[in-house]
Amino acid sequence: MLGKGKILGAGSEADLAKHEGEIRQITVTVRPPSGDEPKAQITKVLAGVEGVSKVAEPYEQGGGLSFSLSTSKDCRAEVSRAVVDAKLDLIKLDYARGELESTFIRLVGGSDAGN
């Protein structure tokens, strides 16, 4: 894989993905609790889960708040357990692992890599 005239990665799709395999994305949708600062309350719960390295600003979806989590491992079970243990309603939990295209984009430096 080349980017800006340099070799950024070499090997099969599986080999390249192995190096990027620890970068994972979990999207969790939680029904906001009543009371003050529901976003902050949910963010605190999610950020406290082992393996969660970043909690993005949520967006509204399907009657809940959806949070994108960057994780260092597959921690779906831990995320769902933390949400339920905090007496919050888990509406949806999705998981994505980087594929070749996202691996390429990360290696070449983002969406403006062609410039």
Coordinates of N, CA, C and O in Angstrom, one line a residue:
M1 N 0.9 -1.2 0.0 CA 0.0 0.0 0.0 C 0.9 1.2 0.0 O 1.8 1.3 0.8
L2 N 0.7 2.1 -1.0 CA 1.5 3.3 -1.1 C 0.7 4.6 -0.7 O -0.5 4.6 -0.9
G3 N 1.3 5.6 -0.2 CA 0.7 6.8 0.2 C 1.8 7.9 0.1 O 2.8 7.8 0.8
K4 N 1.6 8.9 -0.7 CA 2.5 10.1 -0.8 C 3.9 9.6 -1.2 O 4.9 10.0 -0.6
G5 N 4.0 8.6 -2.1 CA 5.2 8.1 -2.5 C 6.0 7.2 -1.6 O 7.1 6.8 -1.8
K6 N 5.4 6.8 -0.5 CA 6.1 5.9 0.5 C 5.3 4.6 0.7 O 4.1 4.6 0.6
I7 N 6.0 3.6 1.0 CA 5.3 2.3 1.3 C 4.8 2.4 2.8 O 5.5 2.6 3.7
L8 N 3.5 2.3 2.9 CA 2.8 2.4 4.2 C 2.5 1.1 4.8 O 2.3 1.0 6.0
G9 N 2.3 0.1 3.9 CA 1.9 -1.2 4.4 C 2.1 -2.2 3.3 O 2.0 -1.8 2.1
A10 N 2.4 -3.5 3.6 CA 2.6 -4.5 2.6 C 2.0 -5.8 3.1 O 2.0 -6.0 4.3
G11 N 1.4 -6.6 2.2 CA 0.9 -7.8 2.6 C -0.5 -8.0 2.2 O -1.1 -7.1 1.5
S12 N -1.1 -9.1 2.6 CA -2.5 -9.4 2.2 C -3.5 -8.5 3.0 O -3.1 -7.8 4.0
E13 N -4.7 -8.5 2.6 CA -5.7 -7.7 3.4 C -5.7 -8.2 4.8 O -5.8 -7.4 5.8
A14 N -5.6 -9.5 5.1 CA -5.6 -10.0 6.4 C -4.4 -9.6 7.2 O -4.5 -9.2 8.4
D15 N -3.2 -9.5 6.5 CA -2.0 -9.1 7.2 C -2.1 -7.6 7.6 O -1.8 -7.2 8.7
L16 N -2.6 -6.8 6.7 CA -2.8 -5.4 7.0 C -3.8 -5.1 8.1 O -3.6 -4.3 9.0
A17 N -4.9 -5.9 8.0 CA -5.9 -5.7 9.0 C -5.5 -6.1 10.4 O -5.9 -5.6 11.4
K18 N -4.5 -7.1 10.5 CA -4.0 -7.6 11.8 C -3.3 -6.4 12.5 O -3.5 -6.2 13.7
H19 N -2.6 -5.6 11.8 CA -1.9 -4.4 12.4 C -2.9 -3.4 12.9 O -2.7 -2.6 13.8
E20 N -4.0 -3.3 12.2 CA -5.1 -2.4 12.6 C -6.2 -3.0 13.4 O -7.1 -2.3 13.7
G21 N -6.1 -4.3 13.6 CA -7.2 -5.1 14.2 C -7.6 -4.6 15.6 O -8.7 -4.9 16.0
E22 N -6.7 -3.9 16.3 CA -7.1 -3.5 17.6 C -8.0 -2.2 17.6 O -8.4 -1.8 18.6
I23 N -8.1 -1.6 16.5 CA -8.9 -0.4 16.4 C -10.3 -0.9 16.0 O -10.6 -1.4 15.0
R24 N -11.2 -0.7 17.0 CA -12.6 -1.2 16.8 C -13.6 -0.1 17.1 O -13.2 0.9 17.8
Q25 N -14.8 -0.2 16.6 CA -15.8 0.8 16.9 C -17.1 0.1 17.4 O -17.5 -0.9 16.7
I26 N -17.6 0.6 18.4 CA -18.9 0.1 18.9 C -19.8 1.3 19.0 O -19.5 2.4 19.4
T27 N -21.0 1.1 18.5 CA -22.1 2.1 18.6 C -23.1 1.6 19.5 O -23.6 0.5 19.3
V28 N -23.4 2.3 20.6 CA -24.4 1.9 21.6 C -25.5 3.0 21.6 O -25.2 4.2 21.7
T29 N -26.8 2.6 21.6 CA -27.9 3.5 21.8 C -28.6 3.2 23.1 O -28.9 2.1 23.4
V30 N -28.7 4.3 23.9 CA -29.3 4.2 25.2 C -30.4 5.2 25.3 O -30.3 6.3 24.9
R31 N -31.5 4.7 26.0 CA -32.7 5.6 26.2 C -32.2 6.6 27.3 O -31.7 6.2 28.4
P32 N -32.3 7.9 27.0 CA -31.8 8.9 28.0 C -32.7 8.8 29.3 O -33.9 8.8 29.2
P33 N -32.0 8.8 30.4 CA -32.8 8.8 31.7 C -33.3 10.2 32.0 O -32.9 11.2 31.4
S34 N -34.4 10.2 32.8 CA -34.9 11.5 33.1 C -33.9 12.2 34.1 O -33.1 11.5 34.8
G35 N -34.0 13.5 34.2 CA -33.1 14.2 35.1 C -32.1 15.0 34.4 O -32.2 15.2 33.2
D36 N -31.3 15.6 35.2 CA -30.3 16.5 34.6 C -29.1 15.8 34.0 O -28.7 14.7 34.5
E37 N -28.6 16.3 32.9 CA -27.4 15.9 32.3 C -27.4 14.4 31.9 O -26.5 13.6 32.2
P38 N -28.4 13.9 31.1 CA -28.4 12.5 30.7 C -27.2 12.1 29.9 O -26.7 11.0 30.0
K39 N -26.8 13.0 29.0 CA -25.6 12.7 28.1 C -24.4 12.5 29.0 O -23.6 11.5 28.8
A40 N -24.2 13.4 30.0 CA -23.0 13.2 30.8 C -23.1 12.0 31.7 O -22.0 11.3 31.9
Q41 N -24.3 11.6 32.1 CA -24.4 10.4 32.9 C -24.1 9.2 32.1 O -23.3 8.3 32.6
I42 N -24.6 9.1 30.9 CA -24.3 7.9 30.0 C -22.8 7.9 29.6 O -22.2 6.8 29.6
T43 N -22.3 9.1 29.3 CA -20.9 9.1 28.9 C -20.0 8.6 30.0 O -19.0 7.9 29.7
K44 N -20.3 9.0 31.2 CA -19.5 8.5 32.4 C -19.5 7.0 32.5 O -18.5 6.4 32.7
V45 N -20.7 6.4 32.3 CA -20.8 5.0 32.4 C -20.0 4.3 31.3 O -19.2 3.4 31.5
L46 N -20.1 4.8 30.1 CA -19.4 4.2 28.9 C -17.9 4.4 29.0 O -17.1 3.5 28.7
A47 N -17.5 5.5 29.5 CA -16.0 5.8 29.6 C -15.4 5.0 30.6 O -14.2 4.7 30.6
G48 N -16.2 4.5 31.6 CA -15.6 3.7 32.7 C -15.4 2.2 32.3 O -14.9 1.4 33.1
V49 N -15.8 1.8 31.1 CA -15.7 0.4 30.7 C -14.3 0.2 30.3 O -13.7 0.9 29.5
E50 N -13.7 -0.9 30.8 CA -12.3 -1.3 30.4 C -12.3 -1.6 28.9 O -13.1 -2.4 28.4
G51 N -11.4 -1.0 28.2 CA -11.3 -1.2 26.7 C -11.8 0.0 25.9 O -11.5 0.1 24.8
V52 N -12.6 0.8 26.5 CA -13.2 2.0 25.8 C -12.1 3.1 26.0 O -11.8 3.5 27.1
S53 N -11.6 3.6 24.8 CA -10.6 4.6 24.8 C -11.2 6.0 24.5 O -10.6 7.0 24.9
K54 N -12.3 6.0 23.9 CA -12.9 7.3 23.5 C -14.4 7.2 23.4 O -14.9 6.2 22.8
V55 N -15.2 8.2 23.9 CA -16.6 8.2 23.7 C -16.9 9.5 23.0 O -16.7 10.6 23.4
A56 N -17.5 9.4 21.8 CA -17.8 10.5 20.9 C -19.1 11.2 21.4 O -19.9 10.6 22.1
E57 N -19.3 12.4 21.0 CA -20.5 13.2 21.3 C -21.7 12.4 20.7 O -21.7 12.0 19.6
P58 N -22.7 12.2 21.5 CA -23.9 11.4 21.0 C -24.8 12.2 20.0 O -24.7 13.4 19.9
Y59 N -25.6 11.4 19.3 CA -26.6 11.9 18.4 C -27.9 11.2 18.7 O -27.9 10.1 19.2
E60 N -29.0 11.8 18.4 CA -30.3 11.2 18.7 C -30.7 10.3 17.6 O -30.5 10.6 16.4
Q61 N -31.2 9.1 18.0 CA -31.6 8.1 17.1 C -32.6 7.2 17.7 O -32.3 6.6 18.8
G62 N -33.7 7.0 17.1 CA -34.7 6.0 17.5 C -35.2 6.1 18.9 O -35.3 5.1 19.6
G63 N -35.4 7.3 19.4 CA -35.8 7.5 20.8 C -34.7 7.3 21.8 O -34.9 7.3 23.0
G64 N -33.4 7.3 21.4 CA -32.3 7.2 22.3 C -31.2 8.1 21.9 O -31.2 8.8 20.9
L65 N -30.1 8.0 22.7 CA -28.9 8.7 22.3 C -27.9 7.6 21.9 O -27.6 6.7 22.6
S66 N -27.3 7.8 20.7 CA -26.3 6.9 20.2 C -24.9 7.5 20.4 O -24.6 8.6 20.0
F67 N -24.1 6.6 20.9 CA -22.7 7.0 21.2 C -21.7 6.1 20.4 O -21.9 4.9 20.4
S68 N -20.8 6.6 19.7 CA -19.7 5.9 19.1 C -18.6 5.7 20.0 O -18.1 6.7 20.6
L69 N -18.1 4.5 20.2 CA -17.0 4.2 21.2 C -15.8 3.7 20.4 O -16.0 2.8 19.6
S70 N -14.7 4.2 20.6 CA -13.4 3.7 20.1 C -12.9 2.7 21.2 O -12.9 3.1 22.4
T71 N -12.6 1.5 20.8 CA -12.2 0.5 21.8 C -10.9 -0.2 21.4 O -10.5 -0.2 20.2
S72 N -10.2 -0.7 22.4 CA -8.9 -1.4 22.1 C -9.2 -2.9 22.0 O -8.2 -3.7 21.7
K73 N -10.4 -3.3 22.3 CA -10.7 -4.8 22.2 C -12.3 -4.9 22.0 O -13.0 -3.9 22.1
D74 N -12.7 -6.1 21.8 CA -14.1 -6.3 21.7 C -14.7 -6.3 23.1 O -14.5 -7.3 23.8
C75 N -15.3 -5.2 23.5 CA -15.9 -5.1 24.8 C -17.4 -4.9 24.8 O -17.9 -4.3 25.7
R76 N -18.1 -5.5 23.8 CA -19.5 -5.4 23.7 C -20.2 -5.9 25.0 O -21.1 -5.3 25.5
A77 N -19.8 -7.0 25.5 CA -20.4 -7.6 26.7 C -20.3 -6.7 27.9 O -21.2 -6.4 28.6
E78 N -19.1 -6.1 28.1 CA -18.8 -5.2 29.2 C -19.6 -3.9 29.0 O -20.1 -3.4 30.0
V79 N -19.7 -3.4 27.8 CA -20.5 -2.2 27.6 C -22.0 -2.4 27.9 O -22.6 -1.7 28.6
S80 N -22.5 -3.5 27.4 CA -23.9 -3.8 27.7 C -24.2 -4.0 29.2 O -25.1 -3.5 29.8
R81 N -23.3 -4.7 29.9 CA -23.4 -5.0 31.3 C -23.3 -3.6 32.1 O -24.1 -3.4 33.0
A82 N -22.4 -2.7 31.7 CA -22.3 -1.4 32.4 C -23.5 -0.6 32.2 O -24.0 0.0 33.2
V83 N -24.1 -0.6 31.0 CA -25.4 0.1 30.8 C -26.5 -0.4 31.6 O -27.2 0.4 32.3
V84 N -26.7 -1.7 31.6 CA -27.8 -2.3 32.4 C -27.5 -2.2 33.9 O -28.4 -1.9 34.7
D85 N -26.3 -2.4 34.4 CA -25.9 -2.2 35.8 C -26.2 -0.8 36.3 O -26.5 -0.6 37.4
A86 N -26.1 0.2 35.4 CA -26.4 1.6 35.7 C -27.9 1.9 35.7 O -28.3 3.1 35.8
K87 N -28.7 0.9 35.5 CA -30.1 1.0 35.4 C -30.6 1.9 34.2 O -31.6 2.6 34.3
L88 N -29.8 1.8 33.1 CA -30.2 2.5 31.9 C -30.7 1.5 30.9 O -30.4 0.3 31.0
D89 N -31.5 1.9 30.0 CA -32.1 1.1 29.0 C -31.3 1.0 27.7 O -31.1 2.0 27.0
L90 N -30.7 -0.2 27.4 CA -30.0 -0.4 26.2 C -30.9 -0.7 25.1 O -31.7 -1.6 25.1
I91 N -30.9 0.1 24.1 CA -31.8 0.0 22.9 C -31.1 -0.8 21.8 O -31.7 -1.6 21.1
K92 N -29.8 -0.5 21.5 CA -29.1 -1.1 20.4 C -27.6 -1.1 20.7 O -27.1 -0.2 21.3
L93 N -26.9 -2.1 20.1 CA -25.5 -2.3 20.3 C -25.0 -2.8 18.9 O -25.3 -3.9 18.5
D94 N -24.1 -2.1 18.3 CA -23.5 -2.5 17.0 C -22.0 -2.5 17.2 O -21.4 -1.8 18.0
Y95 N -21.4 -3.3 16.3 CA -19.9 -3.5 16.4 C -19.4 -3.5 15.0 O -19.9 -4.1 14.1
A96 N -18.2 -2.8 14.8 CA -17.6 -2.8 13.4 C -16.1 -3.0 13.6 O -15.5 -2.4 14.5
R97 N -15.5 -3.7 12.8 CA -14.1 -3.9 12.8 C -13.5 -3.3 11.5 O -14.2 -3.5 10.4
G98 N -12.4 -2.7 11.5 CA -11.9 -2.0 10.3 C -11.7 -3.0 9.1 O -11.2 -4.1 9.3
E99 N -12.1 -2.6 8.0 CA -11.9 -3.4 6.7 C -10.8 -2.8 5.9 O -10.2 -1.8 6.4
L100 N -10.5 -3.3 4.8 CA -9.4 -2.9 4.0 C -9.5 -1.4 3.7 O -8.5 -0.7 3.8
E101 N -10.6 -0.9 3.3 CA -10.8 0.5 2.9 C -10.4 1.4 4.1 O -9.7 2.4 4.0
S102 N -11.0 1.1 5.3 CA -10.7 2.0 6.5 C -9.3 1.8 6.9 O -8.7 2.8 7.4
T103 N -8.7 0.6 6.7 CA -7.3 0.4 7.0 C -6.4 1.3 6.1 O -5.5 2.0 6.5
F104 N -6.8 1.3 4.8 CA -6.1 2.2 3.8 C -6.2 3.6 4.2 O -5.2 4.3 4.2
I105 N -7.4 4.1 4.5 CA -7.6 5.5 4.9 C -6.7 5.9 6.1 O -6.1 6.9 6.1
R106 N -6.7 5.0 7.1 CA -5.9 5.3 8.3 C -4.4 5.4 7.9 O -3.7 6.2 8.4
L107 N -4.0 4.4 7.1 CA -2.5 4.4 6.8 C -2.1 5.6 6.0 O -1.0 6.1 6.2
V108 N -2.9 6.1 5.0 CA -2.6 7.2 4.2 C -2.9 8.5 4.8 O -2.6 9.5 4.2
G109 N -3.5 8.6 5.9 CA -3.7 9.8 6.6 C -5.0 10.5 6.5 O -5.1 11.7 6.6
G110 N -6.1 9.8 6.2 CA -7.4 10.4 6.2 C -8.0 10.7 4.8 O -7.4 10.3 3.8
S111 N -9.1 11.4 4.8 CA -9.9 11.6 3.6 C -9.1 12.5 2.6 O -9.5 12.5 1.4
D112 N -8.1 13.3 3.0 CA -7.4 14.2 2.1 C -6.2 13.6 1.6 O -5.3 14.3 1.1
A113 N -6.0 12.3 1.7 CA -4.8 11.6 1.3 C -4.4 11.8 -0.1 O -3.3 11.7 -0.5
G114 N -5.4 12.0 -1.0 CA -5.1 12.2 -2.4 C -4.5 13.5 -2.8 O -4.0 13.7 -3.9
N115 N -4.5 14.4 -1.8 CA -3.9 15.8 -2.1 C -2.4 15.8 -1.9 O -1.9 15.3 -1.1

